[in-house]
mmCIF file with all atom_site columns, C-alpha atoms in Angstrom:
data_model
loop_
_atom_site.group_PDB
_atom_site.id
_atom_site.type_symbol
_atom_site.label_atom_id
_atom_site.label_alt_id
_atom_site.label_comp_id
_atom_site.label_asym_id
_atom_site.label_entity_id
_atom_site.label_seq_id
_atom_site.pdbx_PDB_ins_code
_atom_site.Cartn_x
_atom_site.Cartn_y
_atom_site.Cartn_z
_atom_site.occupancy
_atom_site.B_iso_or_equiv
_atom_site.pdbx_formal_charge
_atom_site.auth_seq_id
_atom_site.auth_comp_id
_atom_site.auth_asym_id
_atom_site.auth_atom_id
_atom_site.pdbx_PDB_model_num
ATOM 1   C CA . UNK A 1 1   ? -45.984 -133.139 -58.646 1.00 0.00 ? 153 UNK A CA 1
ATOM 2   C CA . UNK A 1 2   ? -49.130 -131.121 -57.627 1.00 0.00 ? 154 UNK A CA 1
ATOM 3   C CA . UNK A 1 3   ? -51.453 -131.599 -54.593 1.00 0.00 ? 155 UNK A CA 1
ATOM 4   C CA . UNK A 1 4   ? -54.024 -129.920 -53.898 1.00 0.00 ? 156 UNK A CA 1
ATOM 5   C CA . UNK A 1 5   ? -54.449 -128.436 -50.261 1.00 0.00 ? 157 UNK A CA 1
ATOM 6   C CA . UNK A 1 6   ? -58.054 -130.540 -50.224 1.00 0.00 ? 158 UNK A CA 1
ATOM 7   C CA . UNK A 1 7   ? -56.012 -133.673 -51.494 1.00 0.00 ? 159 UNK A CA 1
ATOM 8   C CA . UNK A 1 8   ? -53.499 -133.214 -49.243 1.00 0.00 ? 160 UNK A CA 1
ATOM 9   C CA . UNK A 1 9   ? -54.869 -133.011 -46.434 1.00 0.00 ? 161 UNK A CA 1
ATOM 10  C CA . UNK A 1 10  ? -57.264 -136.270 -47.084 1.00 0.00 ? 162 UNK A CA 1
ATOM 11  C CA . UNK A 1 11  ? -53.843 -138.104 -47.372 1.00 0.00 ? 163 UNK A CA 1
ATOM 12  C CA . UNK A 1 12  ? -52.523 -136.565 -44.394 1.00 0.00 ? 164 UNK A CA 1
ATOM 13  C CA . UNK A 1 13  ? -55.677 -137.650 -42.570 1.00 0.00 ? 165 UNK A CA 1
ATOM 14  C CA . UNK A 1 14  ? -55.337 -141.281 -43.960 1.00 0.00 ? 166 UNK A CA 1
ATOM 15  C CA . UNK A 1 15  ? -51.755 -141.650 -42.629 1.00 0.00 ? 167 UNK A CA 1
ATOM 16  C CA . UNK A 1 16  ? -52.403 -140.529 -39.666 1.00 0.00 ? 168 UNK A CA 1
ATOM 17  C CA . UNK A 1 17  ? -55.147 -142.890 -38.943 1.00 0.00 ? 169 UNK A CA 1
ATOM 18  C CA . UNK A 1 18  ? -53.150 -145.853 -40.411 1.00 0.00 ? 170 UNK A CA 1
ATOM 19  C CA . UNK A 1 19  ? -50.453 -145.025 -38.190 1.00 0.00 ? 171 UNK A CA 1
ATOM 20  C CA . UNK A 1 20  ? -52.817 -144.834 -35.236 1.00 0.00 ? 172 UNK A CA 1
ATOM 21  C CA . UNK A 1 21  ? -54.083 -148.454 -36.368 1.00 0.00 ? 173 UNK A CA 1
ATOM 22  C CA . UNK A 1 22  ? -50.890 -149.746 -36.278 1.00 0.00 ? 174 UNK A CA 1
ATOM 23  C CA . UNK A 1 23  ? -49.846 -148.038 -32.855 1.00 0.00 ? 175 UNK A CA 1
ATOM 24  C CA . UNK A 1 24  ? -50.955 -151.113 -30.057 1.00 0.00 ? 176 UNK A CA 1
ATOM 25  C CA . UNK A 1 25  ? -50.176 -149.933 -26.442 1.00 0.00 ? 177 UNK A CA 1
ATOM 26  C CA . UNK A 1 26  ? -47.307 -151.225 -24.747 1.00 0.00 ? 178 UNK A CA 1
ATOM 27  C CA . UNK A 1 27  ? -45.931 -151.833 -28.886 1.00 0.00 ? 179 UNK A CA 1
ATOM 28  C CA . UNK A 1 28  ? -47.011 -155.676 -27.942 1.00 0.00 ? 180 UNK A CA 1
ATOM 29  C CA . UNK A 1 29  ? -50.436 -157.424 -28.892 1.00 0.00 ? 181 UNK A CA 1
ATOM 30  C CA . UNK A 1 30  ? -51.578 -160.257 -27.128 1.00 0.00 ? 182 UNK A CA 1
ATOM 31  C CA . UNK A 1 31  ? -53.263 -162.867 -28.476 1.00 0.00 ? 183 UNK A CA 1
ATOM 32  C CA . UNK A 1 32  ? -55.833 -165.226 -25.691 1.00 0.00 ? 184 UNK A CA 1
ATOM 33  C CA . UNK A 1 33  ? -55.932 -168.638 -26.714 1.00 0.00 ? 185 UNK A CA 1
ATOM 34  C CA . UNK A 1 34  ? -57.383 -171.626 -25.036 1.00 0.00 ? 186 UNK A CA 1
ATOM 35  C CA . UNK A 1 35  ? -55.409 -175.310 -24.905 1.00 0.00 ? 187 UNK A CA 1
ATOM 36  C CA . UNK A 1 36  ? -56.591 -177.617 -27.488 1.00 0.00 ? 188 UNK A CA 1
ATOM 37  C CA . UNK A 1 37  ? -57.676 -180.559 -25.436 1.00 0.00 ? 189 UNK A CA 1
ATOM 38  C CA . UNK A 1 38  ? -58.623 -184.393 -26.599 1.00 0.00 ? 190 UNK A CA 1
ATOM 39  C CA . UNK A 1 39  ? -62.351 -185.109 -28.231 1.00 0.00 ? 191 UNK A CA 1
ATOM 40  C CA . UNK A 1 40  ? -62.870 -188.601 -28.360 1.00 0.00 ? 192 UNK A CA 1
ATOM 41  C CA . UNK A 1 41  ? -64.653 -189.668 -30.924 1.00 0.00 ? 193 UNK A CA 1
ATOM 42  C CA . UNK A 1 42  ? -64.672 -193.156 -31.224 1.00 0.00 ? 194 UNK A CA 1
ATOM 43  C CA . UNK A 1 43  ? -62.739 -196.410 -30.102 1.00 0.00 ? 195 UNK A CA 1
ATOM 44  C CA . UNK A 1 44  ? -60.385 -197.896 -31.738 1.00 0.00 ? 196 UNK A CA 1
ATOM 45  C CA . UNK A 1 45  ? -58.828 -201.479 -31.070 1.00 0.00 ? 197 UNK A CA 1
ATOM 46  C CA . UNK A 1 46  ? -54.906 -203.017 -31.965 1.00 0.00 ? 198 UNK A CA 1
ATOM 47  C CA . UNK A 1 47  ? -55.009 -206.621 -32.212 1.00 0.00 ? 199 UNK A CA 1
ATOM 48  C CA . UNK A 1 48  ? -52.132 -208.775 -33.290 1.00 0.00 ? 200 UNK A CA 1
ATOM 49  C CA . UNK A 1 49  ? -52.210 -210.867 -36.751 1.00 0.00 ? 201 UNK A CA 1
ATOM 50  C CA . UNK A 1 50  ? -50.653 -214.332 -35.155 1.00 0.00 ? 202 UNK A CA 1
ATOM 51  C CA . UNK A 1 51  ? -53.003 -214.455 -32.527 1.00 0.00 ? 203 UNK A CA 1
ATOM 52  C CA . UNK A 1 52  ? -56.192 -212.442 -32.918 1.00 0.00 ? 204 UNK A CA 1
ATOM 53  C CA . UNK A 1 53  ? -55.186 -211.122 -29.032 1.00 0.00 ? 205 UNK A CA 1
ATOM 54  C CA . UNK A 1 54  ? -55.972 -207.571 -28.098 1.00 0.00 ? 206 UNK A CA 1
ATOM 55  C CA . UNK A 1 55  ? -52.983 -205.613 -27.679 1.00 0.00 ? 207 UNK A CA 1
ATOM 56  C CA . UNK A 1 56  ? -54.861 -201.898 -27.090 1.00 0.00 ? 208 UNK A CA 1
ATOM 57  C CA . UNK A 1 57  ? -57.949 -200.059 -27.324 1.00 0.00 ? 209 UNK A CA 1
ATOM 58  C CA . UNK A 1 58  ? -58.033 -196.555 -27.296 1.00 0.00 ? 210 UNK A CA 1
ATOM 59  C CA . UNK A 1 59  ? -60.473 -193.938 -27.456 1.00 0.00 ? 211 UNK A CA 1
ATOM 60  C CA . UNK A 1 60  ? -59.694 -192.100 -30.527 1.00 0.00 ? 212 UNK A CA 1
ATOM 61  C CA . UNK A 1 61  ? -60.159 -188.377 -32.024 1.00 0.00 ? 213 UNK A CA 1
ATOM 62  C CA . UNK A 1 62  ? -60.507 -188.476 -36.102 1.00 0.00 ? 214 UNK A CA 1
ATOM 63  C CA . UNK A 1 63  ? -59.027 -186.539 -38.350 1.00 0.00 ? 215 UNK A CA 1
ATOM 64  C CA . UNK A 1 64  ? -60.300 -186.580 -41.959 1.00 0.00 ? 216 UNK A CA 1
ATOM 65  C CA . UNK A 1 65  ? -60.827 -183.120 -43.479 1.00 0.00 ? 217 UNK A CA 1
ATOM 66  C CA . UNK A 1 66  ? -58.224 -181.223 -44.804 1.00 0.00 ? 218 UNK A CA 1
ATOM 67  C CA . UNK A 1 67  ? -57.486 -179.069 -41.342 1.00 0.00 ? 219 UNK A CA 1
ATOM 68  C CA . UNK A 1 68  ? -57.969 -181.495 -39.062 1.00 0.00 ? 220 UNK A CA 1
ATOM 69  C CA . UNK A 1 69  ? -55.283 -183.720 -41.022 1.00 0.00 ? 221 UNK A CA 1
ATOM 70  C CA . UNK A 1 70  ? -52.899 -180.680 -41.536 1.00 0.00 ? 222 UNK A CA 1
ATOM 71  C CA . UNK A 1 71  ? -53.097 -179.646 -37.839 1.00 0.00 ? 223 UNK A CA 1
ATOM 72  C CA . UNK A 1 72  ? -53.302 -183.141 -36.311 1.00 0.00 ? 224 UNK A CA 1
ATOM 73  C CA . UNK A 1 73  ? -52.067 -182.903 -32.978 1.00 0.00 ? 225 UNK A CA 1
ATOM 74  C CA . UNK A 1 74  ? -50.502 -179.652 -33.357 1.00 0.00 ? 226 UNK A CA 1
ATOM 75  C CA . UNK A 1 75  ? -50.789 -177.120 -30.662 1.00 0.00 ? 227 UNK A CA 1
ATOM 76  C CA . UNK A 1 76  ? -51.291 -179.619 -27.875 1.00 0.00 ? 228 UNK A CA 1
ATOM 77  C CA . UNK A 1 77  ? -49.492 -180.451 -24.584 1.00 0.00 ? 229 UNK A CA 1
ATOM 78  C CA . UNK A 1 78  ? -49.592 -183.987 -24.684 1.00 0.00 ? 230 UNK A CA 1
ATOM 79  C CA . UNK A 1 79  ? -52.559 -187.015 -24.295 1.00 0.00 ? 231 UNK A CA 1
ATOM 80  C CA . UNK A 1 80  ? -53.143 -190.216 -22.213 1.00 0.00 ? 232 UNK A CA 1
ATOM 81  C CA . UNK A 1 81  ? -51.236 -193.472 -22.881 1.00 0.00 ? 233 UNK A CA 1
ATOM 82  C CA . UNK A 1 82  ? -55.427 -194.469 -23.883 1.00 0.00 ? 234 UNK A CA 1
ATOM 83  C CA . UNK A 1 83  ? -55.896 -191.959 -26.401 1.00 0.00 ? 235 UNK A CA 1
ATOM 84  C CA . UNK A 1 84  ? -54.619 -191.464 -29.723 1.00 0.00 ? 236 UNK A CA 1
ATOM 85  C CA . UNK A 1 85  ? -55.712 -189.631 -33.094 1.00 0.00 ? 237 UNK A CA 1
ATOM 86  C CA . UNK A 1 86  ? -56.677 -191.663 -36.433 1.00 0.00 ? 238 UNK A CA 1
ATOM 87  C CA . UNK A 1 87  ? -56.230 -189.959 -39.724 1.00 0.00 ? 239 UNK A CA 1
ATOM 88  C CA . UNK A 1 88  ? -58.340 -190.836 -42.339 1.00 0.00 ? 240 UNK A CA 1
ATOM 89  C CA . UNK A 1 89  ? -57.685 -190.704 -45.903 1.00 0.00 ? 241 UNK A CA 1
ATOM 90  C CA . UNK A 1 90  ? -60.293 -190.804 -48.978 1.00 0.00 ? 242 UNK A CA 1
ATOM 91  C CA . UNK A 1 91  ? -57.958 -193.357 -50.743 1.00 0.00 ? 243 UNK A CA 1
ATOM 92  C CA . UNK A 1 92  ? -54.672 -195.451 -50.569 1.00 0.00 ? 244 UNK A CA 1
ATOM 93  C CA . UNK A 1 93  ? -51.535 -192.974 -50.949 1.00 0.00 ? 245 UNK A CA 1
ATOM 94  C CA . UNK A 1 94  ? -48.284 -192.487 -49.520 1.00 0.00 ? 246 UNK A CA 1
ATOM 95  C CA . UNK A 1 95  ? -48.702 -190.000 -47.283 1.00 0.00 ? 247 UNK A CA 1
ATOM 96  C CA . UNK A 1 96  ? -45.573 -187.887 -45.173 1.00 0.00 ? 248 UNK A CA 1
ATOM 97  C CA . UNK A 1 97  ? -46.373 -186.246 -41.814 1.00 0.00 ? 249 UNK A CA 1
ATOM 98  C CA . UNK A 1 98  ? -43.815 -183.406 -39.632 1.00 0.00 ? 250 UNK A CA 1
ATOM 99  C CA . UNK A 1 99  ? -44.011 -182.805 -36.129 1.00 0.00 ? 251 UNK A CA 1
ATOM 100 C CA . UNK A 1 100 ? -43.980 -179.009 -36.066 1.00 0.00 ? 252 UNK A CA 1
ATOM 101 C CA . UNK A 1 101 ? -45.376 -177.746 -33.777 1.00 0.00 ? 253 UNK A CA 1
ATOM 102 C CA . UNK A 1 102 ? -45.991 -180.620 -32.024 1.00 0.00 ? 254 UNK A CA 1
ATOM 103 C CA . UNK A 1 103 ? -44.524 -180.298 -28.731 1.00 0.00 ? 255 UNK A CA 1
ATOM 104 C CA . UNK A 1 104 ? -44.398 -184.278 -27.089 1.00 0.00 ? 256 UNK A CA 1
ATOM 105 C CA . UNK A 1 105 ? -42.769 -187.125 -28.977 1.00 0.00 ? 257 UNK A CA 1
ATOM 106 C CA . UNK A 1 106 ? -45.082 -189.556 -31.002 1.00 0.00 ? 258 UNK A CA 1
ATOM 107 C CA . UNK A 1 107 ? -45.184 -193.150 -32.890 1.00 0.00 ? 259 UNK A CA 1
ATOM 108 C CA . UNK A 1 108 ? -46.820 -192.865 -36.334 1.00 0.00 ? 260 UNK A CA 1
ATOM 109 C CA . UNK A 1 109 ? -48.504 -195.983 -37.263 1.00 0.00 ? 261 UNK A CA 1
ATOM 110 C CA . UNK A 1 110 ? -49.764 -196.439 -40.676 1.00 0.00 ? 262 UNK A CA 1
ATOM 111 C CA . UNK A 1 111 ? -52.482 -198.552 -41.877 1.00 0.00 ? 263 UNK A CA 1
ATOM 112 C CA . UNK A 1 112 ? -53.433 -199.741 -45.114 1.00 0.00 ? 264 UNK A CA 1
ATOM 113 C CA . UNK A 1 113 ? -56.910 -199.874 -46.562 1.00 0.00 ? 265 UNK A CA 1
ATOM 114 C CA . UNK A 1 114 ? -57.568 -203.454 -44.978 1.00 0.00 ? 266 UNK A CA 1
ATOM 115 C CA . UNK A 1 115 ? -56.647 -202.326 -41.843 1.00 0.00 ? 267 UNK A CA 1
ATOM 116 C CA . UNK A 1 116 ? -53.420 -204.007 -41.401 1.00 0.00 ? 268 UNK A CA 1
ATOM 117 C CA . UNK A 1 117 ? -50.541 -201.979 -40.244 1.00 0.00 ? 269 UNK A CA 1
ATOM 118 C CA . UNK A 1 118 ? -48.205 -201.725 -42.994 1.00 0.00 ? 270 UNK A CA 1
ATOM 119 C CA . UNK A 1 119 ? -45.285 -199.569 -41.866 1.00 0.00 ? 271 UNK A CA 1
ATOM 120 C CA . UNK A 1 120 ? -44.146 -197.255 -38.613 1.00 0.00 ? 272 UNK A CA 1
ATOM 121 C CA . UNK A 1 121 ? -42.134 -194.266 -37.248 1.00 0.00 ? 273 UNK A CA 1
ATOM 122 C CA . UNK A 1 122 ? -41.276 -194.186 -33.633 1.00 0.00 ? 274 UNK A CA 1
ATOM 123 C CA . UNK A 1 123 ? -40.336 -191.452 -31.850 1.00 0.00 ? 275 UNK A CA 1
ATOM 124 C CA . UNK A 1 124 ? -40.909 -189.077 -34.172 1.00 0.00 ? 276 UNK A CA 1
ATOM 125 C CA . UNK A 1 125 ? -39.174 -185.635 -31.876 1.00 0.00 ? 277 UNK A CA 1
ATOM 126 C CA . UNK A 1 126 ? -41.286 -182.482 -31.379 1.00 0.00 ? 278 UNK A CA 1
ATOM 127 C CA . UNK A 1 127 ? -40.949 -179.629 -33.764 1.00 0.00 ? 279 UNK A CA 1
ATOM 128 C CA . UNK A 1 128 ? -39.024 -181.560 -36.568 1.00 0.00 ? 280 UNK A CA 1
ATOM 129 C CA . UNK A 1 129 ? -39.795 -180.508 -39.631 1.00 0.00 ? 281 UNK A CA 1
ATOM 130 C CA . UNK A 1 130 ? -38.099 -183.804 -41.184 1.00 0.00 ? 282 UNK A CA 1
ATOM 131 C CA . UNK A 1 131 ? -40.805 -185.962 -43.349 1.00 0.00 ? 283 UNK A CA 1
ATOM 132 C CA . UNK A 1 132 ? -41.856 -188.888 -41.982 1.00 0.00 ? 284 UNK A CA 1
ATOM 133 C CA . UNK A 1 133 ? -42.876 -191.169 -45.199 1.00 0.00 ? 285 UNK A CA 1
ATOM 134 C CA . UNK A 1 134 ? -45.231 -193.937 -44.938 1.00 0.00 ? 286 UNK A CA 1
ATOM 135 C CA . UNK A 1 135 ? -43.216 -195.821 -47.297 1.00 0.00 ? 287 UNK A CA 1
ATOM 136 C CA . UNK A 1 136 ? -45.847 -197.311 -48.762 1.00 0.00 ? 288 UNK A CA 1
ATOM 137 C CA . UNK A 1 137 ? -49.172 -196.905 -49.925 1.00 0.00 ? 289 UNK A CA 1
ATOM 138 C CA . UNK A 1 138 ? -51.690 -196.452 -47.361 1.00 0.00 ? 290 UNK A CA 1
ATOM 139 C CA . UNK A 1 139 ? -55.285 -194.915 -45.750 1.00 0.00 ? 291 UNK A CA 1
ATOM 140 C CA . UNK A 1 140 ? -54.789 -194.578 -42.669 1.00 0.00 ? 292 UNK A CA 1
ATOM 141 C CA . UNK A 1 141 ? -52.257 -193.126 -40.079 1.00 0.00 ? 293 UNK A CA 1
ATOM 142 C CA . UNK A 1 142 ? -52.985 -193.596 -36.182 1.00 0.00 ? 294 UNK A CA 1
ATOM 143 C CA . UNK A 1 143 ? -50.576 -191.139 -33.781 1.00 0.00 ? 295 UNK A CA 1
ATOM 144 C CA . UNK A 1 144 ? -50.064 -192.935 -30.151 1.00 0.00 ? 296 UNK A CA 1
ATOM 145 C CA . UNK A 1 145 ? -47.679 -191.559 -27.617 1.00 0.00 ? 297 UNK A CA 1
ATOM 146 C CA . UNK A 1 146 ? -43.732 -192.596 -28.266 1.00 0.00 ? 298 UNK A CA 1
ATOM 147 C CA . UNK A 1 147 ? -42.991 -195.884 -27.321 1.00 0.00 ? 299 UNK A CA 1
ATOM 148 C CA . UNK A 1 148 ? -46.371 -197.298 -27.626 1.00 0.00 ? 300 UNK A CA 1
ATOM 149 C CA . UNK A 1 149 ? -45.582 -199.296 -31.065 1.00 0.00 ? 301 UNK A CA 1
ATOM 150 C CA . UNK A 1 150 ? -42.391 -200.950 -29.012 1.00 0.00 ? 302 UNK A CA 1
ATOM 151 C CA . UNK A 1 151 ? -44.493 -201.627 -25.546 1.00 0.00 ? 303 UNK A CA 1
ATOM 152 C CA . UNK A 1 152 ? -46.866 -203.452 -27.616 1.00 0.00 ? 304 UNK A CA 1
ATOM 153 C CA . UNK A 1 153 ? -44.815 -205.259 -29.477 1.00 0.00 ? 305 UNK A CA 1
ATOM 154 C CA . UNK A 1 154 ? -46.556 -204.199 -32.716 1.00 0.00 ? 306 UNK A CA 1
ATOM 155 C CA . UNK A 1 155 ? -45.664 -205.683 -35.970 1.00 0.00 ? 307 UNK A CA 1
ATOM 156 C CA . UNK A 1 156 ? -46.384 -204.823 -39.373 1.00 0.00 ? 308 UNK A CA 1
ATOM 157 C CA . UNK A 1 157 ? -49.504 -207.227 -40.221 1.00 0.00 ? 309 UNK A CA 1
ATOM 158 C CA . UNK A 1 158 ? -50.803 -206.331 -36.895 1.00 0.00 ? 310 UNK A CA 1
ATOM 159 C CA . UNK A 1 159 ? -54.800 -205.391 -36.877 1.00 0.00 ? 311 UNK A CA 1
ATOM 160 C CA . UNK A 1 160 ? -56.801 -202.386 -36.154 1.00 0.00 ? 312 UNK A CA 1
ATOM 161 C CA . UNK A 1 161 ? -60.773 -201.853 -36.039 1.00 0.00 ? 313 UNK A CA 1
ATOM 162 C CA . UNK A 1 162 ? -62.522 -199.075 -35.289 1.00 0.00 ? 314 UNK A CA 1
ATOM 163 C CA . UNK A 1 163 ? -66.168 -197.147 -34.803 1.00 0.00 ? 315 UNK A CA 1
ATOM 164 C CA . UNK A 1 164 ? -66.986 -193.986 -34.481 1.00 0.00 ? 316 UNK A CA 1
ATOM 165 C CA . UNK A 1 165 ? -69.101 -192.698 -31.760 1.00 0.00 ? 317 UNK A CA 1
ATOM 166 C CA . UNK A 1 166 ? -73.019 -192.315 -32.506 1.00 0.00 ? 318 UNK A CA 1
#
């Protein structure tokens, strides 16, 4: 193969410039990022099905569009016993959620499209990568801290409302 000196020396200038690009100093690069903290946006209120009592209300964050539901709580430290975020899907499905990257435990409580909780998962661990199936159809999916569900005695049947804020 042929090169000429002019060619040559326009690759030799391109290498070394990509391999100056992909020199960093100290061979490290460090990325700044700032902790993902809680946005409430709305309130959101448990009540049991036998009798009508309030059990919790919580200021919620929502999650409805594709990245918020994919990241969810990702990334975070941890929330108040009074928060909690509320996924919200277009239509009834069975839906599966993961904890990675999710570094404090969680109860998954899923809701169906009348607002009745219709199945759970407590204590889902951090960083599991295991799917955690609705097992049945539903539109809704509200994460609370672990042992929530159990402290409040929640049932399936049980009640949520909620509003967003204006």
């Amino acid at each position: 193969m042929h090169i000429s000196k002019r060619s040559g020396g326009l690759f030799l200038c391109c290498c070394i410039f990509l391999i100056g690009m992909g020199c960093k100093e100290g061979g490290t690069t460090k990325i700044k990022t700032e902790p993902v903290t809680f946005t409430k946006e709305g309130t959101l209120t448990i009540k049991k099905a036998v009798t009508d009592s309030i059990v919790a209300q919580l200021d919620i964050e929502i999650a409805e569009t594709d990245y918020e539901t994919q990241t969810g709580l990702m990334y975070r430290e941890g929330m108040e016993d009074t928060q909690a975020m509320l996924f919200i899907f277009p239509d009834m499905a069975m839906h599966s959620f993961y904890m990675k990257n999710t570094q404090f435990p969680l109860d998954l409580i899923f809701i169906d499209d009348q607002l009745n909780i219709a199945s759970f998962q407590e204590n889902a661990q951090p960083y599991s990568e295991d799917g955690l199936s609705s097992q049945v159809p539903i539109q809704y999916v509200l994460e609370v801290n672990a042992g929530l569900a159990e402290k409040w005695t929640l049932d399936v049947g049980d009640r949520i409302a909620f509003s967003r804020n204006e």
